[in-house]
């Protein structure tokens, strides 16, 4: 049977070349395709897209120089490659850092080998979720500006240190009191870790995204900037309109409803619960191993 198939293949496809593929080659192709896709998505969502367009323009220019044998331009291009590569790393350092942080956020590795097994994944309770939501919309009604950063996997220690250290339970009364006009802590952002407010009057990085609406002020630009450099969920209450907005992953959703805010907070709350469950399973396994030894 196999000989007949080989004869038929040889008869009709004599000029065709069929490479000898192993299963590892197929896996390798899938991995490379996945990496290229992820890089393209990353480039599209960051300033690196402008860099890519600039590189393509330079590549076309150098190709034309090679076709018309412009030796001086080719010599300059050859000697500038290393300098341009270093310059690109310096200019796009925030984007490269965020890409590596995103890679570290992937759960397929930490689920197998929990590098942070000794570190508890803190989650916030339903009381904290309700307190944040109630405070935001209460402040929105009286147009009290607020900026609340809800920390997730990436620790915000460097931004926490720019403010005044606190250690208090999150509640709607505390949040409203912090952001009340003319109080010492009302200016800047607060950082929420788990069920506690850990710092107030914190300075956040401003986004340099030119596509931001001119109607938005410093609070919204700071919220968007923070969402670009971390995985935190940032809530903004506008002092001008009283609207509540949510920023995460470089995206800003304006004028949200209480239900939408609760849904977003519940989303990261459930994520924290899932991580904690994995950590508990790993700890239980290690404990069992110790007992058997």
Coordinates of C-alpha atoms in Angstrom, one line a residue:
X1 CA 0.0 0.0 0.0
X2 CA 2.8 2.4 1.0
X3 CA 4.7 1.6 -2.2
X4 CA 1.7 2.4 -4.3
X5 CA 1.2 5.7 -2.6
X6 CA 4.9 6.5 -3.1
X7 CA 4.6 5.6 -6.8
X8 CA 1.6 7.9 -7.2
X9 CA 3.3 10.7 -5.4
X10 CA 6.4 10.2 -7.5
X11 CA 4.3 10.2 -10.7
X12 CA 2.4 13.4 -10.1
X13 CA 4.7 15.4 -7.8
X14 CA 8.1 14.7 -9.3
X15 CA 9.3 18.3 -9.2
X16 CA 7.9 19.0 -5.7
X17 CA 10.1 19.1 -2.7
X18 CA 8.6 17.8 0.6
X19 CA 10.9 18.5 3.6
X20 CA 11.2 15.9 6.3
X21 CA 9.3 17.5 9.2
X22 CA 9.6 16.3 12.8
X23 CA 7.1 17.1 15.5
X24 CA 9.7 19.4 17.1
X25 CA 9.8 21.5 13.9
X26 CA 6.1 22.0 14.1
X27 CA 6.3 23.1 17.8
X28 CA 9.2 25.4 16.9
X29 CA 7.1 27.0 14.1
X30 CA 4.2 27.6 16.4
X31 CA 6.4 29.1 19.1
X32 CA 8.1 31.5 16.7
X33 CA 4.7 32.5 15.1
X34 CA 3.3 33.1 18.6
X35 CA 6.4 35.3 19.6
X36 CA 6.2 37.3 16.3
X37 CA 2.4 37.9 16.9
X38 CA 3.0 39.0 20.5
X39 CA 5.8 41.4 19.3
X40 CA 3.6 42.8 16.6
X41 CA 0.8 43.4 19.2
X42 CA 3.2 45.1 21.6
X43 CA 4.6 47.3 18.8
X44 CA 1.1 48.3 17.7
X45 CA 0.1 49.4 21.3
X46 CA 3.2 51.4 22.1
X47 CA 5.4 54.2 20.7
X48 CA 7.5 51.4 19.2
X49 CA 5.1 51.6 16.2
X50 CA 6.6 55.0 15.3
X51 CA 10.1 53.5 15.7
X52 CA 9.1 50.6 13.3
X53 CA 7.9 53.0 10.7
X54 CA 11.2 55.0 11.0
X55 CA 13.2 51.8 10.6
X56 CA 11.2 50.8 7.5
X57 CA 11.8 54.2 6.0
X58 CA 15.6 53.9 6.7
X59 CA 15.7 50.4 5.3
X60 CA 14.1 51.6 2.0
X61 CA 16.5 54.5 1.9
X62 CA 19.5 52.3 2.4
X63 CA 18.2 49.8 -0.2
X64 CA 18.0 52.6 -2.7
X65 CA 21.5 53.7 -1.8
X66 CA 22.8 50.2 -2.4
X67 CA 21.0 49.9 -5.8
X68 CA 22.5 53.2 -6.9
X69 CA 25.9 52.4 -5.3
X70 CA 26.0 55.5 -3.0
X71 CA 29.1 54.3 -1.1
X72 CA 29.3 57.2 1.4
X73 CA 25.7 56.7 2.6
X74 CA 26.3 52.9 2.9
X75 CA 29.5 53.5 5.0
X76 CA 27.5 55.9 7.3
X77 CA 24.7 53.3 7.6
X78 CA 27.1 50.5 8.5
X79 CA 28.9 52.5 11.2
X80 CA 25.6 53.8 12.7
X81 CA 23.8 50.6 13.3
X82 CA 25.2 49.9 16.8
X83 CA 24.7 53.5 17.9
X84 CA 21.1 53.5 16.7
X85 CA 20.4 50.2 18.5
X86 CA 21.6 51.6 21.8
X87 CA 19.7 54.9 21.2
X88 CA 16.5 52.9 20.6
X89 CA 16.9 51.0 23.9
X90 CA 17.4 54.2 25.8
X91 CA 14.5 56.0 24.2
X92 CA 12.1 53.1 24.5
X93 CA 13.2 51.9 27.9
X94 CA 9.7 52.3 29.5
X95 CA 8.1 50.2 26.8
X96 CA 10.8 47.5 27.0
X97 CA 10.4 47.4 30.8
X98 CA 6.6 47.1 30.5
X99 CA 7.0 44.3 28.0
X100 CA 9.2 42.3 30.4
X101 CA 6.8 43.0 33.2
X102 CA 4.0 41.7 31.0
X103 CA 6.0 38.5 30.4
X104 CA 6.4 38.2 34.2
X105 CA 2.7 38.5 34.6
X106 CA 2.0 35.3 32.6
X107 CA 0.7 32.6 34.8
X108 CA 1.7 29.5 32.9
X109 CA 5.2 29.5 34.4
X110 CA 4.4 30.6 38.0
X111 CA 1.6 28.0 38.1
X112 CA 4.2 25.2 37.6
X113 CA 7.1 26.7 39.5
X114 CA 5.8 29.5 41.9
X115 CA 8.8 31.8 42.3
X116 CA 6.8 33.9 44.7
X117 CA 5.6 30.9 46.8
X118 CA 6.7 32.6 50.0
X119 CA 4.8 35.8 49.2
X120 CA 1.1 36.0 49.9
X121 CA -1.0 37.4 47.1
X122 CA -3.1 40.0 48.9
X123 CA -6.8 40.4 47.9
X124 CA -9.4 42.9 49.0
X125 CA -12.7 42.0 50.5
X126 CA -16.2 42.7 49.3
X127 CA -16.4 45.4 51.9
X128 CA -13.3 47.2 50.4
X129 CA -14.8 46.8 46.9
X130 CA -18.1 48.4 48.1
X131 CA -16.3 51.1 50.0
X132 CA -14.2 52.2 47.0
X133 CA -17.3 52.3 44.8
X134 CA -19.5 54.2 47.2
X135 CA -16.7 56.7 48.0
X136 CA -16.0 57.4 44.3
X137 CA -19.6 58.1 43.3
X138 CA -20.3 60.1 46.5
X139 CA -17.3 62.3 45.7
X140 CA -18.5 62.5 42.1
X141 CA -21.9 63.9 43.2
X142 CA -20.2 66.9 44.9
X143 CA -17.4 67.1 42.3
X144 CA -14.5 66.2 44.7
X145 CA -11.5 65.2 42.7
X146 CA -9.8 61.8 43.6
X147 CA -7.2 59.5 42.3
X148 CA -7.1 55.9 43.6
X149 CA -4.6 53.3 42.5
X150 CA -5.5 49.6 43.3
X151 CA -2.3 47.6 43.2
X152 CA -2.1 44.1 41.7
X153 CA 0.9 41.9 40.9
X154 CA 3.4 44.6 40.3
X155 CA 4.5 46.3 43.5
X156 CA 4.3 50.1 43.4
X157 CA 7.0 50.7 46.0
X158 CA 8.8 53.4 44.0
X159 CA 5.5 55.5 43.7
X160 CA 4.5 54.7 47.2
X161 CA 7.7 56.3 48.5
X162 CA 6.8 59.6 46.9
X163 CA 3.8 60.1 49.2
X164 CA 3.0 60.0 52.9
X165 CA 3.0 56.5 54.4
X166 CA -0.4 55.3 55.8
X167 CA -1.7 52.1 57.2
X168 CA -5.4 52.1 57.5
X169 CA -8.4 50.0 56.4
X170 CA -10.2 51.1 53.3
X171 CA -13.6 52.5 53.9
X172 CA -15.8 55.1 52.1
X173 CA -15.6 57.5 55.0
X174 CA -11.8 57.4 55.0
X175 CA -11.5 57.9 51.3
X176 CA -13.9 60.8 51.3
X177 CA -12.0 62.4 54.2
X178 CA -8.6 62.0 52.4
X179 CA -9.8 63.7 49.2
X180 CA -11.8 66.5 50.9
X181 CA -10.8 70.0 49.7
X182 CA -8.0 71.8 51.7
X183 CA -7.0 68.7 53.7
X184 CA -3.3 67.8 53.9
X185 CA -3.7 64.5 52.0
X186 CA -6.1 65.5 49.2
X187 CA -3.5 66.3 46.6
X188 CA -2.1 63.4 44.6
X189 CA -3.0 59.7 44.5
X190 CA -3.5 57.1 47.1
X191 CA -2.3 53.5 46.7
X192 CA -4.5 50.6 47.9
X193 CA -2.8 47.3 48.6
X194 CA -5.2 44.5 49.6
X195 CA -7.7 46.0 52.2
X196 CA -5.4 48.8 53.3
X197 CA -4.4 52.3 52.1
X198 CA -0.6 52.2 52.2
X199 CA 0.3 55.7 51.0
X200 CA -1.3 59.1 50.1
X201 CA -0.3 62.2 48.1
X202 CA 1.7 60.0 45.7
X203 CA 3.1 61.3 42.5
X204 CA 2.3 59.3 39.4
X205 CA 4.0 59.4 35.9
X206 CA 2.1 61.4 33.4
X207 CA 1.2 59.8 30.1
X208 CA 2.7 61.4 27.0
X209 CA 0.0 59.9 24.7
X210 CA -0.8 62.7 22.3
X211 CA -4.2 61.1 21.6
X212 CA -5.6 62.0 25.0
X213 CA -8.6 64.4 24.8
X214 CA -7.7 68.0 25.7
X215 CA -10.7 68.1 28.0
X216 CA -8.8 65.8 30.4
X217 CA -6.6 67.2 33.1
X218 CA -3.6 66.1 35.1
X219 CA -5.5 63.5 37.1
X220 CA -6.6 61.6 34.0
X221 CA -3.2 61.9 32.4
X222 CA -1.5 60.6 35.6
X223 CA -4.0 57.7 35.7
X224 CA -3.3 56.8 32.1
X225 CA 0.4 57.1 32.7
X226 CA 0.3 54.8 35.7
X227 CA -1.7 52.3 33.8
X228 CA 1.0 52.3 31.1
X229 CA 3.8 51.4 33.4
X230 CA 2.0 48.9 35.8
X231 CA -0.9 46.4 35.9
X232 CA -2.7 48.5 38.5
X233 CA -6.4 49.6 38.2
X234 CA -6.6 53.4 38.6
X235 CA -9.9 55.2 39.4
X236 CA -10.3 58.9 38.7
X237 CA -13.0 61.2 39.9
X238 CA -13.2 64.4 37.9
X239 CA -13.3 67.7 39.8
X240 CA -14.8 69.5 36.9
X241 CA -17.6 67.0 35.8
X242 CA -17.9 64.6 38.7
X243 CA -17.5 61.7 36.3
X244 CA -15.8 58.5 37.5
X245 CA -13.3 57.0 35.0
X246 CA -11.2 53.8 35.1
X247 CA -7.7 53.3 33.6
X248 CA -5.9 50.0 33.1
X249 CA -3.5 48.7 30.5
X250 CA -3.0 52.0 28.8
X251 CA -6.8 52.4 28.2
X252 CA -9.1 54.9 29.8
X253 CA -12.9 54.4 30.1
X254 CA -14.7 57.6 31.1
X255 CA -18.0 58.2 32.9
X256 CA -18.5 54.7 34.1
X257 CA -21.5 53.4 36.2
X258 CA -21.3 52.0 39.7
X259 CA -22.0 48.5 38.2
X260 CA -19.2 48.8 35.7
X261 CA -16.7 49.9 38.4
X262 CA -17.8 47.0 40.7
X263 CA -17.3 44.6 37.8
X264 CA -13.8 45.8 37.1
X265 CA -12.8 45.6 40.7
X266 CA -14.4 42.2 41.0
X267 CA -12.3 41.1 38.0
X268 CA -9.0 41.9 39.6
X269 CA -10.3 40.6 43.0
X270 CA -11.1 37.2 41.5
X271 CA -7.7 37.2 39.7
X272 CA -6.0 37.6 43.1
X273 CA -8.1 34.8 44.6
X274 CA -7.0 32.5 41.7
X275 CA -3.3 33.2 42.3
X276 CA -3.8 32.7 46.1
X277 CA -5.4 29.3 45.4
X278 CA -2.3 28.2 43.3
X279 CA 0.0 29.4 46.1
X280 CA -2.0 27.4 48.7
X281 CA -1.9 24.3 46.6
X282 CA 1.9 24.6 46.3
X283 CA 2.3 25.2 50.0
X284 CA 0.1 22.2 50.8
X285 CA 2.2 20.0 48.6
X286 CA 5.4 21.2 50.1
X287 CA 4.0 20.7 53.6
X288 CA 3.0 17.1 52.7
X289 CA 6.4 16.4 51.3
X290 CA 8.0 17.5 54.5
X291 CA 5.7 15.2 56.5
X292 CA 6.6 12.2 54.3
X293 CA 10.3 12.9 54.7

